[in-house]
Short mmCIF file of C-alpha atoms in Angstrom, two decimals:
data_model
loop_
_atom_site.label_atom_id
_atom_site.label_comp_id
_atom_site.label_asym_id
_atom_site.label_seq_id
_atom_site.Cartn_x
_atom_site.Cartn_y
_atom_site.Cartn_z
CA MET D 278 -60.82 0.14 -14.46
CA ARG D 279 -57.85 2.41 -14.97
CA TYR D 280 -56.74 1.90 -11.37
CA GLN D 281 -57.01 -1.86 -11.77
CA THR D 282 -54.82 -1.69 -14.88
CA SER D 283 -52.20 0.40 -13.05
CA ALA D 284 -52.25 -1.99 -10.10
CA ALA D 285 -51.82 -4.93 -12.47
CA LYS D 286 -48.85 -3.23 -14.16
CA LEU D 287 -47.26 -2.51 -10.78
CA ALA D 288 -47.79 -6.12 -9.78
CA ASP D 289 -46.17 -7.29 -13.02
CA ILE D 290 -43.22 -4.96 -12.44
CA GLY D 291 -42.84 -6.27 -8.90
CA VAL D 292 -42.86 -9.86 -10.14
CA ALA D 293 -40.27 -9.00 -12.82
CA VAL D 294 -38.01 -7.25 -10.28
CA ARG D 295 -38.24 -10.17 -7.85
CA ALA D 296 -37.47 -12.61 -10.65
CA ALA D 297 -34.47 -10.53 -11.76
CA LEU D 298 -33.15 -10.31 -8.19
CA ALA D 299 -33.62 -14.05 -7.70
CA ARG D 300 -31.76 -14.72 -10.95
CA MET D 301 -28.92 -12.38 -9.92
CA LEU D 302 -28.62 -14.06 -6.52
CA ARG D 303 -28.68 -17.49 -8.13
CA ASP D 304 -26.04 -16.52 -10.71
CA GLY D 305 -23.90 -14.87 -8.04
CA LEU D 306 -24.08 -17.94 -5.81
CA ASP D 307 -23.25 -20.21 -8.74
CA PHE D 308 -20.30 -17.98 -9.70
CA THR D 309 -18.99 -17.98 -6.11
CA ILE D 310 -19.24 -21.77 -5.89
CA ARG D 311 -17.35 -22.17 -9.17
CA VAL D 312 -14.57 -19.83 -7.97
CA TYR D 313 -14.39 -21.74 -4.67
CA GLU D 314 -14.14 -25.10 -6.45
CA LYS D 315 -11.49 -23.92 -8.92
CA ALA D 316 -9.46 -22.31 -6.13
CA GLY D 317 -9.52 -25.64 -4.29
CA GLN D 318 -8.47 -27.55 -7.41
CA ASP D 319 -5.52 -25.18 -7.96
CA ASP D 320 -4.53 -25.31 -4.25
CA ILE D 321 -4.23 -21.53 -4.04
CA PHE D 322 -3.00 -21.47 -0.43
CA PHE D 323 0.03 -23.57 -1.36
CA LEU D 324 0.70 -21.33 -4.38
CA ALA D 325 0.32 -18.23 -2.18
CA GLY D 326 2.93 -19.64 0.20
CA ALA D 327 5.43 -19.89 -2.67
CA ILE D 328 4.76 -16.28 -3.70
CA ALA D 329 5.02 -15.01 -0.10
CA PHE D 330 8.32 -16.86 0.41
CA ASN D 331 9.85 -15.23 -2.67
CA ILE D 332 8.59 -11.79 -1.58
CA LEU D 333 10.23 -12.22 1.84
CA LEU D 334 13.39 -13.51 0.15
CA ALA D 335 13.49 -10.39 -2.04
CA ALA D 336 13.08 -8.19 1.05
CA ILE D 337 16.59 -9.08 2.32
CA PRO D 338 18.58 -7.70 -0.67
CA PHE D 339 16.11 -4.82 -0.87
CA LEU D 340 17.17 -3.80 2.65
CA LEU D 341 20.82 -4.01 1.57
CA LEU D 342 20.02 -1.76 -1.38
CA VAL D 343 18.26 0.74 0.89
CA VAL D 344 21.22 0.73 3.29
CA GLY D 345 23.58 1.45 0.38
CA ILE D 346 21.37 4.33 -0.80
CA ILE D 347 21.25 5.74 2.74
CA GLY D 348 25.05 5.66 2.77
CA PHE D 349 25.05 8.00 -0.25
CA VAL D 350 22.25 10.23 1.03
CA LEU D 351 23.41 10.82 4.62
CA PRO D 352 26.54 12.91 3.82
CA ARG D 353 24.47 15.12 1.50
CA LEU D 354 21.75 15.74 4.06
CA PHE D 355 23.91 16.30 7.14
CA GLU D 356 27.31 17.93 7.56
CA ASN D 357 28.19 15.49 10.36
CA PRO D 358 26.14 12.30 9.85
CA GLN D 359 27.95 10.48 12.69
CA GLN D 360 26.93 13.11 15.23
CA THR D 361 23.39 13.19 13.83
CA ALA D 362 23.07 9.43 14.35
CA VAL D 363 24.47 9.71 17.87
CA ASP D 364 22.05 12.53 18.74
CA TYR D 365 19.10 10.51 17.46
CA ILE D 366 20.08 7.36 19.36
CA LEU D 367 20.64 9.31 22.58
CA SER D 368 17.18 10.85 22.18
CA VAL D 369 15.51 7.42 22.36
CA LEU D 370 17.98 5.37 24.42
CA PRO D 371 19.90 5.97 27.68
CA ALA D 372 23.34 7.56 27.25
CA SER D 373 26.22 5.10 27.04
CA LYS D 374 29.81 5.44 25.87
CA ALA D 375 29.70 2.05 24.16
CA LEU D 376 26.45 3.00 22.41
CA VAL D 377 27.92 6.27 21.12
CA LEU D 378 31.02 4.46 19.84
CA TYR D 379 28.87 1.82 18.15
CA ALA D 380 26.73 4.48 16.42
CA ARG D 381 29.79 6.32 15.09
CA ASN D 382 31.43 3.12 13.83
CA PHE D 383 28.17 1.97 12.24
CA VAL D 384 27.73 5.23 10.29
CA ASP D 385 31.42 5.23 9.28
CA GLY D 386 31.10 1.67 7.97
CA LEU D 387 27.84 2.50 6.24
CA ILE D 388 29.42 5.40 4.34
CA ALA D 389 32.65 3.54 3.59
CA GLU D 390 30.91 0.42 2.22
CA ARG D 391 27.96 2.19 0.58
CA ALA D 392 28.97 1.42 -3.02
CA ARG D 393 29.70 -2.26 -2.37
CA THR D 394 26.57 -2.71 -0.25
CA GLY D 395 24.38 -0.94 -2.80
CA LEU D 396 25.69 -2.92 -5.78
CA LEU D 397 25.45 -6.22 -3.89
CA GLY D 398 21.91 -5.38 -2.77
CA LEU D 399 20.92 -4.38 -6.32
CA ALA D 400 22.30 -7.58 -7.88
CA LEU D 401 20.69 -9.83 -5.27
CA PHE D 402 17.43 -7.90 -5.47
CA VAL D 403 17.24 -8.35 -9.26
CA TRP D 404 17.94 -12.07 -8.83
CA ALA D 405 15.31 -12.46 -6.09
CA SER D 406 12.79 -10.42 -8.08
CA ALA D 407 13.35 -12.66 -11.11
CA ARG D 408 12.67 -15.67 -8.86
CA LEU D 409 9.47 -13.98 -7.72
CA PHE D 410 8.27 -13.47 -11.30
CA GLY D 411 9.17 -17.08 -12.05
CA SER D 412 6.88 -18.22 -9.25
CA LEU D 413 4.16 -15.87 -10.52
CA ARG D 414 4.48 -17.44 -13.98
CA SER D 415 3.98 -20.90 -12.48
CA VAL D 416 0.94 -19.66 -10.57
CA MET D 417 -0.61 -18.11 -13.68
CA LYS D 418 -0.04 -21.38 -15.55
CA SER D 419 -2.19 -23.20 -12.98
CA VAL D 420 -4.82 -20.47 -12.68
CA PHE D 421 -5.43 -20.07 -16.42
CA ASP D 422 -5.11 -23.82 -17.16
CA LEU D 423 -2.17 -23.44 -19.54
CA GLN D 424 -0.17 -26.42 -20.81
CA GLU D 425 2.84 -24.87 -22.55
CA ASP D 426 5.76 -23.21 -20.74
CA ARG D 427 8.47 -20.71 -21.70
CA GLY D 428 11.40 -22.97 -20.90
CA VAL D 429 14.24 -22.36 -18.44
CA ILE D 430 16.42 -19.85 -20.32
CA SER D 431 13.70 -17.94 -22.16
CA GLY D 432 11.67 -17.92 -18.94
CA LYS D 433 14.51 -16.30 -16.98
CA ILE D 434 15.03 -13.70 -19.72
CA PHE D 435 11.32 -12.93 -19.60
CA ASP D 436 11.46 -12.64 -15.79
CA LEU D 437 14.30 -10.11 -16.05
CA LYS D 438 12.25 -8.10 -18.55
CA MET D 439 9.33 -8.06 -16.10
CA VAL D 440 11.66 -6.88 -13.32
CA PHE D 441 12.80 -4.02 -15.56
CA VAL D 442 9.23 -3.02 -16.53
CA THR D 443 8.04 -3.19 -12.92
CA GLY D 444 11.00 -1.07 -11.83
CA ILE D 445 10.15 1.54 -14.48
CA LEU D 446 6.53 1.61 -13.27
CA PHE D 447 7.66 2.00 -9.66
CA ILE D 448 10.05 4.83 -10.53
CA ALA D 449 7.35 6.52 -12.65
CA ASN D 450 4.85 6.20 -9.81
CA THR D 451 7.28 7.69 -7.30
CA GLY D 452 8.43 10.46 -9.65
CA ILE D 453 4.94 11.53 -10.71
CA THR D 454 3.76 11.49 -7.10
CA LEU D 455 6.67 13.70 -6.01
CA VAL D 456 6.22 16.11 -8.93
CA LEU D 457 2.48 16.45 -8.35
CA GLU D 458 3.03 16.92 -4.63
CA ALA D 459 5.58 19.66 -5.32
CA VAL D 460 3.26 21.35 -7.85
CA GLN D 461 0.37 21.23 -5.40
CA THR D 462 2.50 22.62 -2.58
CA PHE D 463 3.85 25.41 -4.81
CA GLY D 464 0.37 26.21 -6.10
CA ILE D 465 -1.08 26.39 -2.60
CA ALA D 466 1.75 28.65 -1.44
CA TRP D 467 1.49 30.85 -4.56
CA LEU D 468 -2.27 31.25 -4.18
CA GLY D 469 -1.92 31.90 -0.47
CA ILE D 470 -4.42 29.18 0.44
CA GLY D 471 -4.17 27.76 3.94
CA GLU D 472 -3.79 24.01 4.45
CA GLY D 473 -7.29 23.47 5.81
CA GLU D 474 -8.98 20.23 6.75
CA GLN D 475 -10.94 20.08 3.50
CA LEU D 476 -7.86 20.65 1.34
CA ARG D 477 -5.93 17.96 3.23
CA ALA D 478 -8.80 15.53 2.65
CA ILE D 479 -8.82 16.31 -1.08
CA ARG D 480 -5.06 15.80 -1.36
CA ALA D 481 -5.28 12.52 0.57
CA ALA D 482 -8.08 11.27 -1.70
CA TYR D 483 -6.10 12.31 -4.77
CA ALA D 484 -3.03 10.44 -3.53
CA GLN D 485 -5.15 7.32 -2.92
CA LEU D 486 -6.63 7.47 -6.43
CA LEU D 487 -3.19 7.91 -7.99
CA ALA D 488 -1.80 4.97 -6.00
CA PHE D 489 -4.76 2.80 -7.03
CA PHE D 490 -4.31 3.76 -10.68
CA PHE D 491 -0.66 2.65 -10.78
CA THR D 492 -1.50 -0.51 -8.81
CA PHE D 493 -4.31 -1.28 -11.25
CA VAL D 494 -2.05 -0.75 -14.29
CA MET D 495 0.61 -3.01 -12.77
CA PHE D 496 -1.92 -5.80 -12.13
CA VAL D 497 -3.35 -5.47 -15.66
CA LEU D 498 0.11 -5.87 -17.18
CA VAL D 499 0.97 -8.81 -14.92
CA TYR D 500 -2.27 -10.69 -15.64
CA ARG D 501 -2.01 -10.05 -19.39
CA TYR D 502 1.69 -10.59 -20.14
CA LEU D 503 2.92 -12.95 -17.41
CA PRO D 504 1.11 -16.11 -18.61
CA THR D 505 2.67 -18.02 -21.50
CA ARG D 506 -0.32 -17.19 -23.70
CA ARG D 507 -1.45 -13.58 -23.49
CA THR D 508 -4.81 -13.32 -21.81
CA PRO D 509 -7.50 -11.13 -23.45
CA TRP D 510 -7.77 -7.59 -22.14
CA ARG D 511 -11.22 -8.41 -20.79
CA ILE D 512 -9.87 -11.11 -18.47
CA SER D 513 -6.92 -8.95 -17.41
CA LEU D 514 -9.21 -6.03 -16.54
CA VAL D 515 -11.58 -8.22 -14.50
CA ALA D 516 -8.69 -9.80 -12.58
CA ALA D 517 -6.94 -6.46 -12.01
CA THR D 518 -10.16 -4.79 -10.82
CA PHE D 519 -10.88 -7.50 -8.25
CA THR D 520 -7.28 -7.71 -7.05
CA GLY D 521 -6.76 -3.93 -7.01
CA VAL D 522 -9.88 -3.18 -4.97
CA VAL D 523 -9.34 -5.96 -2.42
CA TRP D 524 -5.60 -5.33 -2.15
CA GLU D 525 -6.04 -1.59 -1.60
CA SER D 526 -8.59 -2.38 1.14
CA MET D 527 -6.12 -4.75 2.80
CA LYS D 528 -3.37 -2.14 2.49
CA GLY D 529 -5.59 0.45 4.16
CA ALA D 530 -6.40 -1.96 6.99
CA PHE D 531 -2.70 -2.72 7.54
CA ALA D 532 -1.82 1.00 7.47
CA TRP D 533 -4.57 1.66 10.03
CA TYR D 534 -3.13 -1.04 12.30
CA VAL D 535 0.42 0.28 12.00
CA THR D 536 -0.73 3.86 12.67
CA ASN D 537 -3.32 3.36 15.41
CA VAL D 538 -2.85 -0.04 17.03
CA GLY D 539 0.76 -1.15 16.63
CA SER D 540 3.05 -0.57 19.61
CA TYR D 541 6.77 -0.17 18.96
CA THR D 542 7.96 0.61 22.49
CA THR D 543 7.88 -3.04 23.56
CA THR D 544 9.49 -6.13 22.08
CA TYR D 545 6.20 -7.99 21.80
CA GLY D 546 4.50 -5.03 20.10
CA ALA D 547 7.17 -4.81 17.40
CA LEU D 548 7.14 -8.61 17.00
CA ALA D 549 3.35 -8.60 16.61
CA THR D 550 3.62 -5.96 13.86
CA LEU D 551 6.24 -8.07 12.06
CA ILE D 552 4.02 -11.17 12.27
CA ILE D 553 1.02 -9.23 10.94
CA LEU D 554 3.20 -7.94 8.07
CA VAL D 555 4.10 -11.52 7.11
CA PHE D 556 0.43 -12.55 7.24
CA TRP D 557 -0.48 -9.49 5.15
CA ILE D 558 2.07 -10.47 2.50
CA TYR D 559 0.72 -14.03 2.45
CA TYR D 560 -2.92 -13.03 2.11
CA SER D 561 -1.98 -10.42 -0.50
CA ALA D 562 -0.62 -13.34 -2.51
CA VAL D 563 -3.91 -15.20 -1.92
CA VAL D 564 -5.84 -12.18 -3.24
CA PHE D 565 -3.58 -11.98 -6.32
CA ILE D 566 -4.26 -15.63 -7.16
CA LEU D 567 -7.95 -15.26 -6.37
CA GLY D 568 -8.16 -12.37 -8.83
CA GLY D 569 -6.94 -14.68 -11.58
CA GLU D 570 -9.42 -17.37 -10.51
CA VAL D 571 -12.31 -14.88 -10.62
CA ALA D 572 -11.33 -13.73 -14.11
CA GLN D 573 -10.93 -17.29 -15.40
CA VAL D 574 -14.30 -18.41 -14.02
CA TYR D 575 -15.88 -15.25 -15.46
CA GLU D 576 -14.47 -16.04 -18.91
CA LEU D 577 -15.57 -19.69 -18.76
CA SER D 578 -19.06 -18.62 -17.65
CA ARG D 579 -19.24 -16.14 -20.53
CA ILE D 580 -18.21 -18.82 -23.05
CA ARG D 581 -20.71 -21.27 -21.57
CA ARG D 582 -23.49 -18.69 -21.81
CA ARG D 583 -22.69 -17.91 -25.46
CA GLN D 584 -22.68 -21.61 -26.35
CA LYS D 585 -26.04 -22.02 -24.66
CA GLU D 586 -27.45 -19.08 -26.63
CA LEU D 587 -26.18 -20.56 -29.91
CA LEU D 588 -27.77 -23.92 -29.15
CA GLU D 589 -31.08 -22.28 -28.37
#
C-alpha cells in the first residue's frame, strides 16, 4: 500500500511538472509571437537603418578626432615621428622614393594641423552624436508607444546632455580599465607570479565582465531616460539585460571573425571585413530596438496578467 501511495505521488508530480513545462512553453511561444507582431508594427528594420546611418555618419568626424589626437601623441612617443612612419611603411610595402616623401609629408601635415583637425573632428562628432541620440529618441517613441515629444530645441538640448553623459561613461570605462590593468600588472610583478595560462584566462574573463557591466549600465540609462516619459526601472532592466547579452555575443562573434577569419593582405579581404562591420552595426541597431520591444511586451503582459487576477 505504501509503495502504491509513493507511486501515485510520483505520478502526480510528473503530471504537475509536465503541466508546468507545457504552460511555460505556451507562455514563451505567446510572448515571442507578441514581440514579433509588435516589431512588425513598429517596422524595426526601417528604424534600425536610421540608427545605423547616424552611427556611420558619426564615424567620419570620430576618425578626424582620432587623427588629431594622434598628431599630439606621435611627437611624445617618438623622437622622430616622420622616420618612424617611413620605417613602418617600408616594412610592409616595397621601397619607393615617392612613398617615403609622401609618408614624411603626411606626418608633417598631421602634426602641423593637429589642433585644427582635432577641434573640427570634436565639433562634428558632437553634432553627429546629437543626431544619433535624436534618432534614438524617435525610435523609443515608437517602441514604447509614446504620444508626446520633447520639441525641437529642448530635444536638441537633451541630446547634447546625453552625449555628455555617454562621453563621461566612456571615459570612466576606459580609465577604470587602464587603472585596474596597471594595478593587476604591478601586483603580479610585485608578487613574482608568472603570467600563466590560467591567470591570463582569469584576466580575460574579468575584462569581459567589466566591459559587460559598463555596457549594461549604458543601456539601462538609455532605455530609462531617453524616452519622453521615463520608463520604470523594471522595464529598463529587462531591455538592458536582453540587449546587453545579445550585443556582447554579437561583439564576440565579430571579434572572432576579425581575429581568425578576416584577411587584410588582399583588397577583397579588407572590403569583406568593412562590409561585415556595416552589417554588424545595422544588426546591433536591430538588437537595441528589439530589446525595447521585449521590455514593452513584457510590461504589457504583466499588466494584462494583473488585470486578469483582479477580475478573477
